[in-house]
PDB file of C-alpha atoms in Angstrom:
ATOM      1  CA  UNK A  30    -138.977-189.533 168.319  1.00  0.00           C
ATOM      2  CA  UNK A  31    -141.888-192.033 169.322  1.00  0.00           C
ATOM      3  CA  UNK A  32    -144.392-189.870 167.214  1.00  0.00           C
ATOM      4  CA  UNK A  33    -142.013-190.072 164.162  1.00  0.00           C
ATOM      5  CA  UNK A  34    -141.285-193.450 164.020  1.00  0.00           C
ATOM      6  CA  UNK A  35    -145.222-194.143 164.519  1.00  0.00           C
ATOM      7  CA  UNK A  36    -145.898-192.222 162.009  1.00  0.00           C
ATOM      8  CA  UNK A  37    -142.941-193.859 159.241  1.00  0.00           C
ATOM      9  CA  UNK A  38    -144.234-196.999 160.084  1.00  0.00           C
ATOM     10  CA  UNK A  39    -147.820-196.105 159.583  1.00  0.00           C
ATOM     11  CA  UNK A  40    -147.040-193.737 156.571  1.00  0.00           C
ATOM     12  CA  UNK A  41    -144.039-195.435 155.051  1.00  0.00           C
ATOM     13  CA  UNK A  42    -142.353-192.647 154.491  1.00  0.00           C
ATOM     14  CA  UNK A  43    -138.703-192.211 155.122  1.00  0.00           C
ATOM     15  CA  UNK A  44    -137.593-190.549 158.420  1.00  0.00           C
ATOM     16  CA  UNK A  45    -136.241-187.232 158.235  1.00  0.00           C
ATOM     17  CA  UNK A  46    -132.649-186.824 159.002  1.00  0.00           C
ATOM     18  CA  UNK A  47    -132.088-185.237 162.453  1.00  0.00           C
ATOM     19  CA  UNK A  48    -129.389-182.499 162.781  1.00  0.00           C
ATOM     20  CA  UNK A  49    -126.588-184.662 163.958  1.00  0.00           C
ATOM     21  CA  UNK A  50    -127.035-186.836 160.854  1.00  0.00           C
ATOM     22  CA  UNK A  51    -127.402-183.633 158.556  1.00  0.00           C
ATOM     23  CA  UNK A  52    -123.598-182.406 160.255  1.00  0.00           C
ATOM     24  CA  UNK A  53    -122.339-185.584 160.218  1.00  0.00           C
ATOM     25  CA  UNK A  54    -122.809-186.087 156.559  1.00  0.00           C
ATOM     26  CA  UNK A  55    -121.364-182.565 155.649  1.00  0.00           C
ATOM     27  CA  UNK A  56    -118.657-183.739 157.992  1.00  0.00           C
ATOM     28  CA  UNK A  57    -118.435-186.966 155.598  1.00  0.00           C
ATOM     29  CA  UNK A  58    -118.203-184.726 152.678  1.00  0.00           C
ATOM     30  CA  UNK A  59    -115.650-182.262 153.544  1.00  0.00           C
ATOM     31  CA  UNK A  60    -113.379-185.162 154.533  1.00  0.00           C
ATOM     32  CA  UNK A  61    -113.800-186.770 151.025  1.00  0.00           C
ATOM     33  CA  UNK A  62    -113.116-183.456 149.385  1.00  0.00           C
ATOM     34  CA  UNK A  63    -109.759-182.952 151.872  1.00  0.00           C
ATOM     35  CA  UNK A  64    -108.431-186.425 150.772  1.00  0.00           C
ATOM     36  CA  UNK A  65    -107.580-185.718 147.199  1.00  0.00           C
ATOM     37  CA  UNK A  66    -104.428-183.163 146.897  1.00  0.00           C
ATOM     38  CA  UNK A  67    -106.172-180.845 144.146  1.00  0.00           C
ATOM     39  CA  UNK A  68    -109.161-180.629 145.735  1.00  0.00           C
ATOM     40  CA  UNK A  69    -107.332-179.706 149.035  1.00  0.00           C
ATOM     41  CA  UNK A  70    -105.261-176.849 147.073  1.00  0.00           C
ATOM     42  CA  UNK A  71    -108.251-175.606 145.578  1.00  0.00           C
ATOM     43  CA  UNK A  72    -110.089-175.503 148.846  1.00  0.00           C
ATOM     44  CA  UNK A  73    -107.245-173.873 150.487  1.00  0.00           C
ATOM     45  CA  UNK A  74    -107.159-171.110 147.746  1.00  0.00           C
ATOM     46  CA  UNK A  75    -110.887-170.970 148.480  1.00  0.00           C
ATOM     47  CA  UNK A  76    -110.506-170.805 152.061  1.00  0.00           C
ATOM     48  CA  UNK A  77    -107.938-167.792 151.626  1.00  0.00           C
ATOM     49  CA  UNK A  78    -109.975-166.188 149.050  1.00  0.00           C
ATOM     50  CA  UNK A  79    -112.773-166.011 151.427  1.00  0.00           C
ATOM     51  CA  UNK A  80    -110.228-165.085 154.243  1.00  0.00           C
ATOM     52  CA  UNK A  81    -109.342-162.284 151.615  1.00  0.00           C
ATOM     53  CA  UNK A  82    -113.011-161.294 151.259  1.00  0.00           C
ATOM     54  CA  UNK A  83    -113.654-161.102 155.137  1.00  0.00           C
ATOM     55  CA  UNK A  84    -110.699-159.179 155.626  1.00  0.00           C
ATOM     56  CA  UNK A  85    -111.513-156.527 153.152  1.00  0.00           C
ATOM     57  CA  UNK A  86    -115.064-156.356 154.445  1.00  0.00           C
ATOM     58  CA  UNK A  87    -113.523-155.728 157.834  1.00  0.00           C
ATOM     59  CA  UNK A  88    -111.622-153.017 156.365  1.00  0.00           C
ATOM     60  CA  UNK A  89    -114.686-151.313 155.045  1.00  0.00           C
ATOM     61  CA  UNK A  90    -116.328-151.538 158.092  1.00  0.00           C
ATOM     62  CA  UNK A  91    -113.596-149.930 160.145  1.00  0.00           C
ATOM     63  CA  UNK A  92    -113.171-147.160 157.361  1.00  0.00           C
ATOM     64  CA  UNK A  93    -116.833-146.089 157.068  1.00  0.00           C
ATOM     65  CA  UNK A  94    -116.745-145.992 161.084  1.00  0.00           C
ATOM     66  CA  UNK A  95    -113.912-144.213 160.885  1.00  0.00           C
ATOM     67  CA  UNK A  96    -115.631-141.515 158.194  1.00  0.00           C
ATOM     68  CA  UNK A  97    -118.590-140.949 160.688  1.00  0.00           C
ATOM     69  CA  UNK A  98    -116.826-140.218 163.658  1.00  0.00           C
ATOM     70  CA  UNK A  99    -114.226-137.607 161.777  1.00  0.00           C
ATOM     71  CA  UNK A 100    -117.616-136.487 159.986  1.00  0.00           C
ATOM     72  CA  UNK A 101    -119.326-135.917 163.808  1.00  0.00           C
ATOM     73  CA  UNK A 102    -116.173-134.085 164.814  1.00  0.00           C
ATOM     74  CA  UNK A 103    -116.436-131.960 162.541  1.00  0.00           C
ATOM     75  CA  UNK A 104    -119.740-131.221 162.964  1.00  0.00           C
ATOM     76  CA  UNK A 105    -119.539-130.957 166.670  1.00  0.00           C
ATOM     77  CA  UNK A 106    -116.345-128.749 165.838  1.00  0.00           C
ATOM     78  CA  UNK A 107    -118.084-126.400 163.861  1.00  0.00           C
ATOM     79  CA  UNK A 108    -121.550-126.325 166.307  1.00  0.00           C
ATOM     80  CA  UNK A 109    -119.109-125.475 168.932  1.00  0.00           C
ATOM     81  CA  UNK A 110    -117.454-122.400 167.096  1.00  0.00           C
ATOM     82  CA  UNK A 111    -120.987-121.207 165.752  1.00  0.00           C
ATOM     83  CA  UNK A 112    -122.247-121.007 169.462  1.00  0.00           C
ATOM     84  CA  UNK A 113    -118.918-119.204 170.883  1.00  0.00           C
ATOM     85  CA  UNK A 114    -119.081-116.828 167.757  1.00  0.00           C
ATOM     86  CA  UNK A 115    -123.148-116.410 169.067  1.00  0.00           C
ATOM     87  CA  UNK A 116    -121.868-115.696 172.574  1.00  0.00           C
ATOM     88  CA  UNK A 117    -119.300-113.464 171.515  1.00  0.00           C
ATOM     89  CA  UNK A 118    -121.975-111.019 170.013  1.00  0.00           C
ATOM     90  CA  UNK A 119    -123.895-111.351 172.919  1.00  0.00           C
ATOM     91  CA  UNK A 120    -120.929-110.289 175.016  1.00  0.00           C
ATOM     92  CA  UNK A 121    -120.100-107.020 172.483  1.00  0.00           C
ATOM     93  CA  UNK A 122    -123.578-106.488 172.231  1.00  0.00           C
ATOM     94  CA  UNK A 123    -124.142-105.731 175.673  1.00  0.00           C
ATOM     95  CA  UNK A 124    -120.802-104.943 177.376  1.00  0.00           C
ATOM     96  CA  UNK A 125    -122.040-107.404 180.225  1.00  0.00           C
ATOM     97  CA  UNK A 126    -118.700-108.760 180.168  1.00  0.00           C
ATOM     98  CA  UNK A 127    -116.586-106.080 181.540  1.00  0.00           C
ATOM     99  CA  UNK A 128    -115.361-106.338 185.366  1.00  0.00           C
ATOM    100  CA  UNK A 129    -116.044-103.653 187.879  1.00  0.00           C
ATOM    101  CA  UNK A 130    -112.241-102.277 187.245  1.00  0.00           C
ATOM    102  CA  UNK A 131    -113.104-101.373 183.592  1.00  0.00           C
ATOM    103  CA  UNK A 132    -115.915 -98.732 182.978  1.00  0.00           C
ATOM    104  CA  UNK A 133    -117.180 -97.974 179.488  1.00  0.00           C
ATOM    105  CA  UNK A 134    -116.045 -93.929 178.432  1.00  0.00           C
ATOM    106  CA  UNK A 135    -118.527 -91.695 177.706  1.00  0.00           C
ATOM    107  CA  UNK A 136    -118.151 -91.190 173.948  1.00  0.00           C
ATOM    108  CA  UNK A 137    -116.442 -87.988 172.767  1.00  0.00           C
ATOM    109  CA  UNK A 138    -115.475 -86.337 169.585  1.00  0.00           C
ATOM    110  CA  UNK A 139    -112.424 -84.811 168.677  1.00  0.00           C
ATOM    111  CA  UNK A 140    -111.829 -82.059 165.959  1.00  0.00           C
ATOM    112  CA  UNK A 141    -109.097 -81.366 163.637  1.00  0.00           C
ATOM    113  CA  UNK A 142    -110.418 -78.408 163.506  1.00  0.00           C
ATOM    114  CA  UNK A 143    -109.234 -75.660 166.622  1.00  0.00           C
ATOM    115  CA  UNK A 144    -111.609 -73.414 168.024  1.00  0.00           C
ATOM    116  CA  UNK A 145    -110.474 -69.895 168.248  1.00  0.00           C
ATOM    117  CA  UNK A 146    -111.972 -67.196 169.400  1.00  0.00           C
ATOM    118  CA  UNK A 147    -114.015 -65.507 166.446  1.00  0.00           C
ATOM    119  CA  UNK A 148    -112.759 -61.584 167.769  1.00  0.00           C
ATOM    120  CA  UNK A 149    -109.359 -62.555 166.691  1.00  0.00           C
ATOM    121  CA  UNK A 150    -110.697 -62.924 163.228  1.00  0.00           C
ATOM    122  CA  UNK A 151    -112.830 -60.160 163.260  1.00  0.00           C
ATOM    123  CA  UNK A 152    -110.222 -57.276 164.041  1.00  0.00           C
ATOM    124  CA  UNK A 153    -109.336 -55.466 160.424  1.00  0.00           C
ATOM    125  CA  UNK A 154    -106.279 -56.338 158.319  1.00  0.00           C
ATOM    126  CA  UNK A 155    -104.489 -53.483 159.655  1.00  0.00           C
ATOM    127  CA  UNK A 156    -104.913 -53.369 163.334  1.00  0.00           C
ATOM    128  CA  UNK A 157    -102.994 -56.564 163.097  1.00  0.00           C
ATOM    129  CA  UNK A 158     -99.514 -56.805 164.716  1.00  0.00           C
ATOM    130  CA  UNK A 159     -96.808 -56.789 162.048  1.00  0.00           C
ATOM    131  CA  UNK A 160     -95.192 -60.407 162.422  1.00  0.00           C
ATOM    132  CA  UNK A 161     -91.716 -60.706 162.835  1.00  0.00           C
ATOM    133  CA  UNK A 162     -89.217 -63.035 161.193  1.00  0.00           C
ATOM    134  CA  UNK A 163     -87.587 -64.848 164.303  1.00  0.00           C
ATOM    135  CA  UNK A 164     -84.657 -67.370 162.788  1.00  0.00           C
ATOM    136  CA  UNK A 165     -84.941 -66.208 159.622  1.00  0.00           C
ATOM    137  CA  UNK A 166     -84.004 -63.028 159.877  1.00  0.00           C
ATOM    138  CA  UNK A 167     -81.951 -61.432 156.975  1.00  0.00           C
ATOM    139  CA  UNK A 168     -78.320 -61.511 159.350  1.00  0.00           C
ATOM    140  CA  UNK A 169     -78.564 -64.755 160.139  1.00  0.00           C
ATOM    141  CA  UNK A 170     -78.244 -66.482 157.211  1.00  0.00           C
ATOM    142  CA  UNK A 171     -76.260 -70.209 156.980  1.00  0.00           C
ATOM    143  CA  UNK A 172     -73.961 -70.000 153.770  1.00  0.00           C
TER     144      UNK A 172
END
């Protein structure tokens, strides 16, 4: 404080205002405005306004925080069912999963087709046993 007062009184210019004189005259000020009844409904509107304002940017805040972790579940949701879909090729792929009970079958392929024996074919029309009728016979018919 020495330095500025030496240098006021050598300059003549006017001292600067310190920071408790700046507060106290914006103190000053806000107690003028709060003494006259419009001014103090005005400033409350103001003051709720702003109140408003902070709210709602609050609001926002929470919201867009709330959008980025849903958005990061979801992404961690769907990395997490991409890699189990990965290991479950894997696993079909190579058949490493199977315990020691199970065993893999050796493939095999089954036929509609019978085989029969190709001499049955081969034997002419007429060395062929005549068939017989079984059930149906003529002298059992249902009426």
């Amino acid at each position: 404080m020495d330095a500025q007062e030496n240098r006021q009184q050598t300059t003549g210019e006017p001292r600067e205002p310190g920071v408790d004189e700046v507060v106290r005259q914006e103190v000053r000020q806000e107690v003028r405005r709060l003494s006259d009844p419009a001014s103090l409904s005005l400033y409350e509107q103001q003051r709720k306004v702003d109140e408003n304002e902070s709210l709602l940017e609050e609001l926002s805040r929470i919201e867009a925080e709330l959008r980025e972790t849903l958005r990061l579940d979801v992404e961690r949701q769907r990395e997490d069912e991409f890699l189990r879909q990965q290991e479950n090729k894997l696993m079909w792929q190579n058949l490493s999963h199977l315990s020691l009970s199970q065993r893999v079958a050796k493939p095999w392929v089954s036929s509609y087709f019978r085989k029969f024996p190709l001499h049955i074919y081969c034997l002419p029309v007429q060395a062929a046993a005549p068939r017989q009728r079984g059930r149906r016979g003529g002298a059992n018919k249902r009426k």
